[in-house]
Short mmCIF file of C-alpha atoms in Angstrom, two decimals:
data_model
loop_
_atom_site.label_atom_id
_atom_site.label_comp_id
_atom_site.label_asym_id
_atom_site.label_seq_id
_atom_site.Cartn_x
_atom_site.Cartn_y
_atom_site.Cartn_z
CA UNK A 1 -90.94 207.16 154.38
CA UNK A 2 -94.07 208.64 151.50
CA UNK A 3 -92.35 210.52 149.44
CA UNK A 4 -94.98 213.70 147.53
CA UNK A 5 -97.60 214.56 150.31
CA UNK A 6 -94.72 215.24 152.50
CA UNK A 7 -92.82 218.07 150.74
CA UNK A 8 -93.47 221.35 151.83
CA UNK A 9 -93.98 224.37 149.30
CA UNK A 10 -91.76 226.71 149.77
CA UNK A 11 -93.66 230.42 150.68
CA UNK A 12 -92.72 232.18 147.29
CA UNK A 13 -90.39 235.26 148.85
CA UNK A 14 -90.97 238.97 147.03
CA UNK A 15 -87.70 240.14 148.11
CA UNK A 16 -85.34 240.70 145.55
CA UNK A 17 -82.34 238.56 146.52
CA UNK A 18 -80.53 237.61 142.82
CA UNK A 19 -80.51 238.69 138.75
CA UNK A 20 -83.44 236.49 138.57
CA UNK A 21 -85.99 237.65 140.71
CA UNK A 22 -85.75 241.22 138.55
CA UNK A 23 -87.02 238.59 136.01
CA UNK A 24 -89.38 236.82 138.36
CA UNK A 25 -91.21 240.63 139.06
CA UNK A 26 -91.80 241.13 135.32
CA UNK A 27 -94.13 237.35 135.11
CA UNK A 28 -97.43 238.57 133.74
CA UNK A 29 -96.01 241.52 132.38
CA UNK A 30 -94.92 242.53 128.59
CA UNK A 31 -91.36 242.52 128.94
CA UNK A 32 -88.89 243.76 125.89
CA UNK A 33 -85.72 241.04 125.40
CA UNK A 34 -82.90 242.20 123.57
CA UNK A 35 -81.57 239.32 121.49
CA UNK A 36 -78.60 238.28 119.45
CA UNK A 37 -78.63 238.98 115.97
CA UNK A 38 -79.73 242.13 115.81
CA UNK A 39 -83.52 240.58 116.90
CA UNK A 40 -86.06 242.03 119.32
CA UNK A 41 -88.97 240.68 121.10
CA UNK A 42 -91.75 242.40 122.68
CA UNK A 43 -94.26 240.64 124.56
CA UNK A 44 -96.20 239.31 127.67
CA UNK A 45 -93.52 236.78 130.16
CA UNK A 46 -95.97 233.88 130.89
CA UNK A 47 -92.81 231.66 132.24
CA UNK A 48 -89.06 231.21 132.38
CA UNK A 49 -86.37 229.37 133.78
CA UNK A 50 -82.80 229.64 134.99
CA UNK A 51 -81.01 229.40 131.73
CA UNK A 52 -83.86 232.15 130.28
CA UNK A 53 -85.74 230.02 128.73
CA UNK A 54 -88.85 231.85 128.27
CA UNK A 55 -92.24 231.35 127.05
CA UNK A 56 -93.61 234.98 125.57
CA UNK A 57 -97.42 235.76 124.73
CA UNK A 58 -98.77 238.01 121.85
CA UNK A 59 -95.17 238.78 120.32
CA UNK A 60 -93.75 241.30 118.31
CA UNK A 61 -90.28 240.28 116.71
CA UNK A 62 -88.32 243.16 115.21
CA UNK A 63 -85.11 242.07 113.34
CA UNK A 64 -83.33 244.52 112.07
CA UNK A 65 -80.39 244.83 109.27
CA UNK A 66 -78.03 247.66 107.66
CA UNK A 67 -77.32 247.55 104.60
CA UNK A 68 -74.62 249.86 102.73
CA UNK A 69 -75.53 252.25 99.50
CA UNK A 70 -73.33 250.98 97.09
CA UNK A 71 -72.23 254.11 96.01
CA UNK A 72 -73.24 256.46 98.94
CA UNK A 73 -71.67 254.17 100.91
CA UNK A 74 -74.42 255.31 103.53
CA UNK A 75 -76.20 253.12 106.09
CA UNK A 76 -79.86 251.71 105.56
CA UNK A 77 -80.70 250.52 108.62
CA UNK A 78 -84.43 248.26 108.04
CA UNK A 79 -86.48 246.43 110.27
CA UNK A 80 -88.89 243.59 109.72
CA UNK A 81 -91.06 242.63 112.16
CA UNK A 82 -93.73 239.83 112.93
CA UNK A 83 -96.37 238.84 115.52
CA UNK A 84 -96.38 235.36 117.00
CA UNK A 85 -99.46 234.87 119.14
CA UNK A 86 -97.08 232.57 121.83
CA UNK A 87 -93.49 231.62 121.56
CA UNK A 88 -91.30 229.56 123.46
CA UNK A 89 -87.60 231.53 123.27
CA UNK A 90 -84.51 229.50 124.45
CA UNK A 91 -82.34 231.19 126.76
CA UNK A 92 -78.89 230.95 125.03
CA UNK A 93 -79.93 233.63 122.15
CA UNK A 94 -81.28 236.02 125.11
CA UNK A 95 -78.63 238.88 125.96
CA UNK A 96 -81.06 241.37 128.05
CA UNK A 97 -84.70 241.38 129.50
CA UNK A 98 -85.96 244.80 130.83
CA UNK A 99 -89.45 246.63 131.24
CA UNK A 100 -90.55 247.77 127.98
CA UNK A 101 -89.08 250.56 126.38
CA UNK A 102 -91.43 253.99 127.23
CA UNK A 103 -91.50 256.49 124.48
CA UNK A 104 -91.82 259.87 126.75
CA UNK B 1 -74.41 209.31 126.70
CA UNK B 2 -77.11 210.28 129.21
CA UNK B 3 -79.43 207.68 131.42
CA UNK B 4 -82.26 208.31 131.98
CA UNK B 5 -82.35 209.16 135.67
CA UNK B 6 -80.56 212.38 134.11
CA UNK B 7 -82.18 213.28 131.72
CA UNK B 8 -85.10 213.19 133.89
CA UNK B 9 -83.61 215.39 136.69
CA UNK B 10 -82.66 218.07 133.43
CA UNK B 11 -85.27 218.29 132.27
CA UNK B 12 -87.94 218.68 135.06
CA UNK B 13 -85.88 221.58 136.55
CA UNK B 14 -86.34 223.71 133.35
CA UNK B 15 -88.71 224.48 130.54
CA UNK B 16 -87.92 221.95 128.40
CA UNK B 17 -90.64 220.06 129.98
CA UNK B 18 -92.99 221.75 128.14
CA UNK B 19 -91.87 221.38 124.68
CA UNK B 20 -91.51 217.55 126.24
CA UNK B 21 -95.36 218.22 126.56
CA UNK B 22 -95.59 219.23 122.99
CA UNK B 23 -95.13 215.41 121.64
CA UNK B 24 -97.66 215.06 118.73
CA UNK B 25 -98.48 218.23 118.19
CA UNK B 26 -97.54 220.36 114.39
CA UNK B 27 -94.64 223.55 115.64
CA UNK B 28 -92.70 225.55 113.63
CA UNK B 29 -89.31 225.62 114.84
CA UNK B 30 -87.00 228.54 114.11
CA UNK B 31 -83.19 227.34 113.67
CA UNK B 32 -80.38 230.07 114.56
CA UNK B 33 -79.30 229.75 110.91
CA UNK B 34 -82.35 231.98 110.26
CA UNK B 35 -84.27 228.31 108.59
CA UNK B 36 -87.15 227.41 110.05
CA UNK B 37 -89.05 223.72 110.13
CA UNK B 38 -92.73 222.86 110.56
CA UNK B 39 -93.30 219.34 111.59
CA UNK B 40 -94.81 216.85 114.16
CA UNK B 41 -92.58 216.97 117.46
CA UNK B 42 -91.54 213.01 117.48
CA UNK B 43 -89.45 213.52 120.77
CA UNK B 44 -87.64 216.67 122.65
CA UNK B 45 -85.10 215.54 125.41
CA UNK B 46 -83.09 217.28 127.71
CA UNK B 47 -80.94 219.33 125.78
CA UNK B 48 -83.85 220.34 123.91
CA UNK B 49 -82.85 218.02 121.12
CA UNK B 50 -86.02 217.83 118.99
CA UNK B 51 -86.88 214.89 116.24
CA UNK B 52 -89.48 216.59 113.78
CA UNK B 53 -91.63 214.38 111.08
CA UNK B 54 -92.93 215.01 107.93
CA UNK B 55 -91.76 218.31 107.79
CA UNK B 56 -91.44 221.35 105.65
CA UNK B 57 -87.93 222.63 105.99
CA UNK B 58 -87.22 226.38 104.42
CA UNK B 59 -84.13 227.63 104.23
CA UNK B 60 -82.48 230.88 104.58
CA UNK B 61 -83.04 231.83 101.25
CA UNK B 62 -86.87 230.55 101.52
CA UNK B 63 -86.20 227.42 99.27
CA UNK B 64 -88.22 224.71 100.84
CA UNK B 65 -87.56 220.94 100.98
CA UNK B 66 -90.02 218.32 102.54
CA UNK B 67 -88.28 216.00 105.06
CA UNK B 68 -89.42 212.68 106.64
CA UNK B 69 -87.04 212.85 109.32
CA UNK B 70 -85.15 215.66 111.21
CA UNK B 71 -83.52 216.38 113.94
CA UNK B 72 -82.65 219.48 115.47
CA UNK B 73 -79.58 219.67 117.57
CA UNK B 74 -80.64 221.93 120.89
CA UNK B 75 -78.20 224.57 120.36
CA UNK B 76 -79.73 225.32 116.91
CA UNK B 77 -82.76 225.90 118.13
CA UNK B 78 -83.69 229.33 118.68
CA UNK B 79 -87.88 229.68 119.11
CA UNK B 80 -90.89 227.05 119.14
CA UNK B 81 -94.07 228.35 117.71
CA UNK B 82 -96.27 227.01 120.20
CA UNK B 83 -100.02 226.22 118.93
CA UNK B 84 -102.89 228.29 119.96
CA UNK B 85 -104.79 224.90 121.40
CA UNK B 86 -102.18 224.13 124.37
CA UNK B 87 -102.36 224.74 127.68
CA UNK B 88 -98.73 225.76 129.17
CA UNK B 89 -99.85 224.90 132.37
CA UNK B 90 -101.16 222.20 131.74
CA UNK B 91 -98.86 220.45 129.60
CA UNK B 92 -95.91 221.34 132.13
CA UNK B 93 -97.82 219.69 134.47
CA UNK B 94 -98.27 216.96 133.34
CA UNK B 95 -95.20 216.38 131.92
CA UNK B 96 -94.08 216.42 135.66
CA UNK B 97 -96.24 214.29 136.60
CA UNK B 98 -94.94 211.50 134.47
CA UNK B 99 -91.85 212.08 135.08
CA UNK B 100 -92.71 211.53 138.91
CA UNK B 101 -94.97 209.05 138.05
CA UNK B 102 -91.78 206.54 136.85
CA UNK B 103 -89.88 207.77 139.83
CA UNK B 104 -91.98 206.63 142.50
CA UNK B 105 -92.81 203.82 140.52
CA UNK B 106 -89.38 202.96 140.13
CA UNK B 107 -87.68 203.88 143.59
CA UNK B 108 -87.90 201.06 145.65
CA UNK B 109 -83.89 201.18 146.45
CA UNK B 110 -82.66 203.74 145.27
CA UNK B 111 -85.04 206.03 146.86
CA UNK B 112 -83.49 208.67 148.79
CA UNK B 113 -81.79 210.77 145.92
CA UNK B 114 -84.92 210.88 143.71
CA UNK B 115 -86.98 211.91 146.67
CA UNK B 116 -84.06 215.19 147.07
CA UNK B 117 -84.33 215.70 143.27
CA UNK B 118 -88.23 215.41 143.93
CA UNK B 119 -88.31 218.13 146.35
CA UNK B 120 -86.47 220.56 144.11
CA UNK B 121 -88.14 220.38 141.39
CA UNK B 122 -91.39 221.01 143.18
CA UNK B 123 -89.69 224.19 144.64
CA UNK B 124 -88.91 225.26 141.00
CA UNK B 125 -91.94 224.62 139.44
CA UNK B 126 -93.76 226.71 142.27
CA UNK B 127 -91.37 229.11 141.29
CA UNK B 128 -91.55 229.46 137.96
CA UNK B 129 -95.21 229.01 137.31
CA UNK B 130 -96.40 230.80 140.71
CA UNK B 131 -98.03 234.12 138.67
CA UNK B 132 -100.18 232.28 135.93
CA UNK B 133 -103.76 234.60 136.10
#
């Protein structure tokens, strides 16, 4: 039988049911995602998919990077960061995605 | 290697449809070996495999070389600089819609398991774009 006028949209749920729809909640909203190597992002979720995928508005990227005194021997710990007015962020590299950090 | 049937049912249930969308257009892609390349997208497929032109490739160390031709494996990709000009929405959307656009045109027989793969990806796109302002 016709194929597209027939499907039915699906009523979008708000109950929490799986990992994901944490994520779903935070659409809209600036978000903070830990990444992997020692990178962090800070900015609004506009979309995302089920392998975290994610496109981010108005970013901040921190990356940050020790390095040892040579003779101290102590830890400099430096961060660089950068803005990037809208970034698409594949999912493998992601390793959290929570609220954004408040400094009480 | 993948047909395209596949491919197709990939790559509309995730985001790669919208760097799919970004065909033509000038990014900067950041590589996880902290390089980065600035070209025109040729072609992104499933995997997120991208094909750059005339690009500007800098490496770690900031040297840069000028390439004709690369491509980007999809696991070495880790962000797209997406230009101020597009439309997420938009694009995504569209991008789905061609991608329906060959199905129906193309599902005379084989019909009933593109019209299952139809109805999901509806259901995810609803999903995942539902909260644009």
């Amino acid at each position: 039988g016709a194929m597209a006028d027939e499907v039915e949209q699906q009523p979008t749920t708000n109950t929490v049911e799986e990992p994901l729809d944490l994520i779903r909640l935070s659409l809209d909203e600036r978000i903070y995602v830990k990444m992997r190597n020692d990178r962090e992002l800070r900015g609004r979720l506009h979309a995302y998919d089920q392998h975290l995928n994610m496109i981010l508005g108005d970013v901040e990227e921190t990356v940050t990077t020790v390095e040892i005194d040579e003779e101290t021997y102590e830890e400099l710990y430096k961060s660089t960061k950068r803005n990037i007015p809208m970034l698409f962020v594949r999912g493998d590299g992601v390793v959290l995605v929570a609220p954004p950090l408040r400094v009480g | 290697t993948l047909t395209q049937l596949e491919g197709r049912a990939i790559a509309e249930n995730s985001m790669v449809v919208l760097l799919q969308g970004l065909q033509g257009e000038v990014t900067t892609v950041d590589l996880r070996n902290e390089s980065t390349a600035r070209g025109r997208v040729v072609n992104v497929d499933a995997f997120m495999n991208v094909r750059l032109e005339d690009v500007l490739y800098r490496d770690r160390r900031g040297k840069l070389t000028e390439l004709q031709d690369l491509f980007i494996t999809g696991r070495n990709v880790r962000y797209v600089h997406i230009p101020d000009h597009v439309d997420i929405m938009k694009t995504m959307q569209s991008q789905l819609a061609k991608i329906h656009r060959v199905r129906n045109f193309a599902s005379h027989g084989g019909g009933r398991k593109e019209y299952e793969l139809l109805d999901w990806s509806l259901e995810l796109t609803h999903n995942t774009l539902f909260l644009f302002p």
